[in-house]
Coordinates of C-alpha atoms and ligand atoms in Angstrom, one line a residue:
M1 CA 0.3 -0.1 -0.6
K2 CA 2.6 2.4 -1.1
L3 CA -0.4 5.1 -2.1
E4 CA -2.7 5.1 0.7
G5 CA -4.8 8.1 1.4
K6 CA -3.9 9.9 -1.4
V7 CA -5.3 12.0 -4.0
A8 CA -4.5 10.3 -7.6
V9 CA -5.7 12.3 -10.8
I10 CA -5.6 10.1 -14.1
T11 CA -6.4 12.2 -17.8
G12 CA -7.0 10.0 -20.0
G13 CA -7.4 7.0 -17.1
A14 CA -11.0 5.6 -19.0
R15 CA -8.9 3.5 -20.6
G16 CA -5.4 2.4 -22.5
I17 CA -2.1 2.7 -19.9
G18 CA -4.7 5.4 -17.6
A19 CA -7.3 2.8 -16.6
A20 CA -4.6 0.6 -15.6
I21 CA -2.6 3.1 -13.6
A22 CA -5.9 4.0 -12.4
A23 CA -6.2 0.4 -11.4
R24 CA -2.6 -0.5 -9.8
Y25 CA -3.3 3.1 -8.2
A26 CA -6.3 2.1 -6.1
A27 CA -4.7 -1.4 -5.2
E28 CA -1.9 0.6 -3.7
G29 CA -3.9 2.2 -2.0
A30 CA -5.0 6.0 -3.6
E31 CA -8.4 8.1 -3.8
V32 CA -8.1 7.8 -7.9
V33 CA -9.9 10.3 -10.1
V34 CA -10.6 9.1 -13.6
A35 CA -10.4 12.1 -15.4
D36 CA -11.5 11.5 -19.7
L37 CA -13.5 13.3 -22.3
L38 CA -15.2 10.0 -22.6
A39 CA -17.8 10.8 -19.6
D40 CA -19.4 7.0 -20.1
D41 CA -15.8 5.3 -20.4
A42 CA -14.3 7.3 -17.3
A43 CA -17.3 5.8 -15.7
A44 CA -17.5 2.0 -16.1
T45 CA -13.8 2.8 -15.4
A46 CA -14.1 3.5 -11.9
K47 CA -17.0 1.3 -11.0
A48 CA -14.2 -1.7 -13.0
I49 CA -12.0 0.0 -10.2
G50 CA -14.6 0.1 -7.2
G51 CA -13.4 1.6 -3.5
K52 CA -13.2 5.0 -3.8
A53 CA -12.7 5.9 -7.4
F54 CA -14.9 8.2 -9.5
P55 CA -14.9 9.9 -12.8
V56 CA -14.8 13.3 -13.4
P57 CA -15.3 14.1 -16.8
V58 CA -12.7 17.0 -18.3
D59 CA -11.3 17.9 -21.6
V60 CA -7.7 19.3 -21.4
T61 CA -7.7 21.6 -24.4
R62 CA -10.2 23.6 -22.3
I63 CA -8.3 25.5 -19.2
A64 CA -12.1 25.9 -18.0
S65 CA -12.4 22.1 -18.3
I66 CA -9.4 21.6 -16.2
E67 CA -9.9 24.3 -13.3
S68 CA -13.5 22.6 -13.3
M69 CA -12.1 19.3 -13.2
V70 CA -10.0 20.4 -10.4
H71 CA -12.1 22.2 -8.3
A72 CA -14.6 18.9 -8.5
V73 CA -11.7 16.8 -7.1
V74 CA -10.7 19.1 -4.2
A75 CA -14.2 19.7 -3.1
R76 CA -14.8 15.8 -3.1
T77 CA -11.2 14.7 -1.4
G78 CA -9.9 18.3 0.3
G79 CA -6.9 17.6 -2.4
I80 CA -4.7 16.3 -5.2
D81 CA -1.2 14.5 -4.3
I82 CA -0.3 13.1 -7.2
L83 CA -1.1 14.2 -11.0
V84 CA -0.9 11.5 -14.0
N85 CA -1.0 13.9 -17.3
N86 CA -1.6 10.9 -19.4
A87 CA -4.3 11.9 -21.7
A88 CA -3.2 12.3 -25.6
I89 CA -4.6 11.9 -29.2
F90 CA -2.6 10.2 -32.5
D91 CA -2.2 11.5 -35.9
M92 CA 0.2 10.7 -38.4
G93 CA 0.9 11.7 -42.4
P94 CA 3.9 12.3 -44.5
V95 CA 5.7 15.7 -43.6
V96 CA 4.1 17.4 -47.3
E97 CA 0.5 16.0 -45.9
V98 CA 0.5 17.5 -42.6
T99 CA -2.9 19.7 -42.3
E100 CA -3.1 22.5 -40.5
Q101 CA -5.9 20.8 -37.5
S102 CA -3.8 17.6 -37.9
W103 CA -1.0 19.8 -35.5
D104 CA -3.2 22.1 -33.6
S105 CA -5.5 18.9 -32.3
Q106 CA -2.0 16.8 -31.2
F107 CA -0.3 19.7 -30.0
A108 CA -3.9 20.6 -28.3
V109 CA -4.1 18.0 -26.1
N110 CA -0.4 16.3 -25.4
T111 CA 1.3 19.5 -24.8
K112 CA -0.7 22.1 -24.5
G113 CA -3.5 20.0 -22.6
L114 CA -1.2 18.6 -20.4
F115 CA 1.1 21.7 -19.4
F116 CA -2.0 23.9 -18.3
T117 CA -2.8 20.4 -16.9
L118 CA 0.0 20.3 -14.7
Q119 CA -0.1 23.9 -13.8
A120 CA -3.4 24.2 -12.4
V121 CA -2.5 20.9 -10.0
A122 CA 1.0 22.1 -9.3
K123 CA -0.7 25.6 -7.8
R124 CA -3.0 23.4 -5.7
M125 CA -0.1 21.8 -4.7
I126 CA 2.1 24.6 -4.2
A127 CA -1.0 26.3 -1.4
Q128 CA -1.4 22.2 0.4
N129 CA 2.1 21.9 0.9
E130 CA 3.0 25.3 1.9
A131 CA 0.1 25.1 4.6
S132 CA 1.4 21.0 5.9
P133 CA 5.6 21.0 5.7
N134 CA 5.5 17.6 5.2
R135 CA 3.2 17.0 2.2
R136 CA 4.7 16.8 -1.4
G137 CA 2.8 16.2 -5.2
K138 CA 4.3 14.0 -7.4
I139 CA 3.6 14.7 -11.2
I140 CA 3.9 12.2 -14.2
N141 CA 3.8 13.1 -18.0
I142 CA 3.6 9.8 -20.2
A143 CA 5.4 11.1 -23.0
S144 CA 7.0 8.2 -25.9
Q145 CA 9.6 6.7 -27.4
A146 CA 8.5 9.3 -30.4
G147 CA 9.9 12.2 -27.9
R148 CA 13.2 11.6 -27.8
R149 CA 13.6 11.2 -32.5
G150 CA 11.5 11.9 -35.6
E151 CA 10.0 9.4 -37.1
P152 CA 9.0 9.8 -41.6
L153 CA 5.3 9.6 -40.9
V154 CA 4.7 10.6 -37.4
A155 CA 6.3 14.1 -37.1
V156 CA 3.8 16.1 -34.6
Y157 CA 3.1 13.6 -32.3
C158 CA 6.3 12.5 -32.1
A159 CA 7.2 16.5 -31.5
T160 CA 4.0 17.2 -28.8
K161 CA 6.4 14.3 -26.8
A162 CA 9.1 15.5 -27.8
A163 CA 8.1 19.0 -25.9
V164 CA 6.5 16.4 -23.0
I165 CA 10.1 15.9 -22.2
S166 CA 11.3 19.3 -22.6
L167 CA 7.9 20.2 -20.3
T168 CA 9.2 17.9 -17.7
Q169 CA 12.7 18.5 -17.2
S170 CA 11.5 22.4 -17.1
A171 CA 9.1 22.1 -14.3
G172 CA 10.4 19.4 -12.8
L173 CA 13.1 22.1 -12.2
G174 CA 10.9 24.4 -11.5
L175 CA 8.1 23.3 -9.0
I176 CA 11.1 20.7 -6.6
K177 CA 11.3 23.8 -4.8
H178 CA 7.7 23.1 -3.8
R179 CA 8.1 19.6 -2.7
I180 CA 6.6 18.8 -6.3
N181 CA 8.4 16.1 -8.6
V182 CA 7.4 16.3 -11.7
N183 CA 8.9 13.4 -14.1
G184 CA 7.9 11.1 -16.9
I185 CA 8.0 7.9 -18.3
A186 CA 8.3 6.8 -22.1
P187 CA 5.6 3.9 -23.5
G188 CA 7.4 2.7 -26.0
V189 CA 4.7 0.2 -28.4
V190 CA 1.5 -0.3 -26.1
D191 CA -1.3 -2.9 -27.1
T192 CA -4.4 -0.3 -26.8
P193 CA -7.4 1.4 -29.0
M194 CA -4.6 4.0 -29.6
W195 CA -2.8 1.5 -31.4
E196 CA -5.2 0.4 -33.6
R197 CA -5.5 4.1 -34.8
V198 CA -1.7 3.6 -35.4
D199 CA -2.0 0.4 -37.0
A200 CA -5.0 1.5 -39.5
L201 CA -3.3 4.5 -40.3
F202 CA 0.5 2.6 -41.6
A203 CA -1.9 0.2 -43.3
K204 CA -3.2 3.0 -44.8
Y205 CA 0.5 5.1 -45.6
E206 CA 2.7 2.1 -46.4
G207 CA -0.1 -0.2 -47.9
R208 CA -0.2 -2.5 -45.4
P209 CA -2.8 -5.4 -44.6
I210 CA -4.1 -4.0 -41.2
G211 CA -2.3 -5.8 -38.0
E212 CA 0.6 -6.4 -40.3
K213 CA 2.7 -3.4 -38.6
K214 CA 1.5 -4.3 -34.8
R215 CA 2.4 -7.3 -35.5
L216 CA 5.8 -6.1 -36.7
V217 CA 6.6 -3.4 -33.8
G218 CA 5.6 -6.0 -31.5
E219 CA 8.2 -8.9 -33.1
A220 CA 11.1 -5.5 -32.8
V221 CA 10.7 -5.8 -29.5
P222 CA 14.0 -6.9 -27.7
F223 CA 11.4 -8.2 -24.1
G224 CA 9.2 -9.9 -27.3
R225 CA 5.9 -9.0 -27.5
M226 CA 4.1 -5.2 -27.3
G227 CA 3.7 -3.1 -24.1
R228 CA 0.6 -4.4 -22.4
P229 CA -1.2 -1.5 -20.1
D230 CA -0.2 -3.0 -17.0
D231 CA 3.7 -2.7 -18.0
H232 CA 3.7 0.7 -17.2
A233 CA 2.1 0.7 -13.7
G234 CA 4.8 -0.2 -11.3
A235 CA 6.9 2.4 -12.6
A236 CA 3.7 5.3 -11.7
V237 CA 3.9 4.0 -8.5
F238 CA 6.9 3.9 -8.3
L239 CA 7.4 7.6 -9.0
A240 CA 4.1 8.4 -7.6
S241 CA 6.1 7.2 -4.1
S242 CA 8.3 8.1 -1.2
D243 CA 10.7 6.1 -3.1
S244 CA 11.3 9.0 -6.2
D245 CA 11.3 11.6 -3.8
Y246 CA 15.1 12.3 -4.8
V247 CA 14.0 11.9 -8.6
V248 CA 13.9 14.7 -10.5
A249 CA 13.2 15.9 -13.8
Q250 CA 13.6 12.6 -15.6
T251 CA 11.6 10.7 -18.1
L252 CA 11.8 6.9 -17.4
N253 CA 11.7 4.6 -20.4
V254 CA 9.4 1.4 -19.7
D255 CA 9.3 0.1 -23.5
G256 CA 10.7 -3.5 -23.3
G257 CA 14.1 -2.4 -23.9
N258 CA 13.1 -0.8 -27.5
W259 CA 14.2 2.7 -27.6
M260 CA 17.8 1.2 -26.2
S261 CA 18.0 -1.2 -29.5
Ligands
NAD301 P1 -5.4 5.4 -25.3 O1 -6.1 6.2 -26.6 O2 -6.7 4.2 -25.8 O3 -6.6 6.9 -24.2 C1 -5.9 7.5 -24.1 C2 -6.9 8.2 -23.5 O4 -7.0 9.8 -23.2 C3 -8.7 7.9 -24.3 O5 -9.2 7.7 -22.8 C4 -9.1 9.6 -23.8 O6 -10.5 9.5 -24.1 C5 -8.0 10.4 -23.5 N1 -8.2 12.0 -24.5 C6 -8.4 11.8 -25.6 N2 -8.9 13.4 -25.3 C7 -9.1 14.1 -24.0 C8 -8.7 15.6 -23.6 N3 -8.9 16.5 -24.6 N4 -9.6 15.6 -23.1 C9 -9.2 14.6 -21.4 N5 -9.3 13.1 -22.3 C10 -8.7 12.8 -23.2 O7 -4.1 5.6 -25.3 P2 -2.5 5.0 -24.2 O8 -2.7 4.3 -25.7 O9 -3.7 4.6 -23.5 O10 -2.0 6.3 -24.5 C11 -1.9 6.4 -23.1 C12 -0.5 7.7 -22.9 O11 0.8 7.1 -23.3 C13 -0.8 8.8 -23.9 O12 -0.2 9.6 -23.7 C14 -0.2 8.2 -25.1 O13 0.4 9.3 -26.5 C15 1.0 7.8 -24.4 N6 0.9 6.4 -25.3 C16 0.9 5.7 -25.6 C17 1.8 4.8 -26.5 C18 0.9 3.4 -27.3 O14 1.7 2.7 -27.6 N7 -0.2 2.9 -27.0 C19 3.4 4.3 -26.8 C20 3.9 5.5 -25.8 C21 3.1 6.4 -25.6

């Protein structure tokens, strides 16, 4: 029970990696907030987790929505100890075909949404920590191996995730004096609803049958398979617990060795 008594907000917590982290945090004793654009899915996920888990709708592209989510959580729980900034979307295409809409929507969720959720929660955590000298905050940004290098068909998503790694460094350095640790996790290739979309888009742009790209990327992972959502939960618990108090501004690869290879 490494997170006993903590309140943890997980954006994009309705499914995929976010839902797996939410379930593990609840098993470690946290009161979990499943914060997602998909209100029905968030409610179903919170119900499946059970215990003190509850859903709050949020659209991280709208600052007013982020603020009302934080307000609703604090009204119910009294504070926020942990934020997992996990919500993101994916799109791809050749550099010369990227549309302004594709650029704007990915940066709106993956980068701007992540930053202003971090900011809103950090303000709350700073006030809490000033009132209680032993309290800390933990913020975990979900980046990607895509943020560590370019890809010919994935320029914009890669750039949004490179920005997440950079923001983790700056916010980590800026907030540690307030006893807020900001760190990140960079997954590799993970079998979630997002990868169904990735696979369909690779099928379109590389002329492959549906499912082939997913099979090939899974076979190429040194560990021997694609990641599963729960593969990331242990690292997410570590970065949310007091075990990581001296870890600042890092993004940890949790990818079965993919980036190293
Ligand atoms: P997913 O698409 O299965 O889940 C993402 C969740 O984010 C969904 O529940 C969705 O409703 C929510 N969301 C999207 N836009 C939102 C918004 N505006 N406001 C609030 N919620 C919103 O994705 P996943 O594969 O579980 O990915 C989780 C995280 O891991 C993302 O940050 C993703 O970029 C990252 N990641 C995934 C992979 C992978 O292979 N699946 C690899 C590396 C990094």
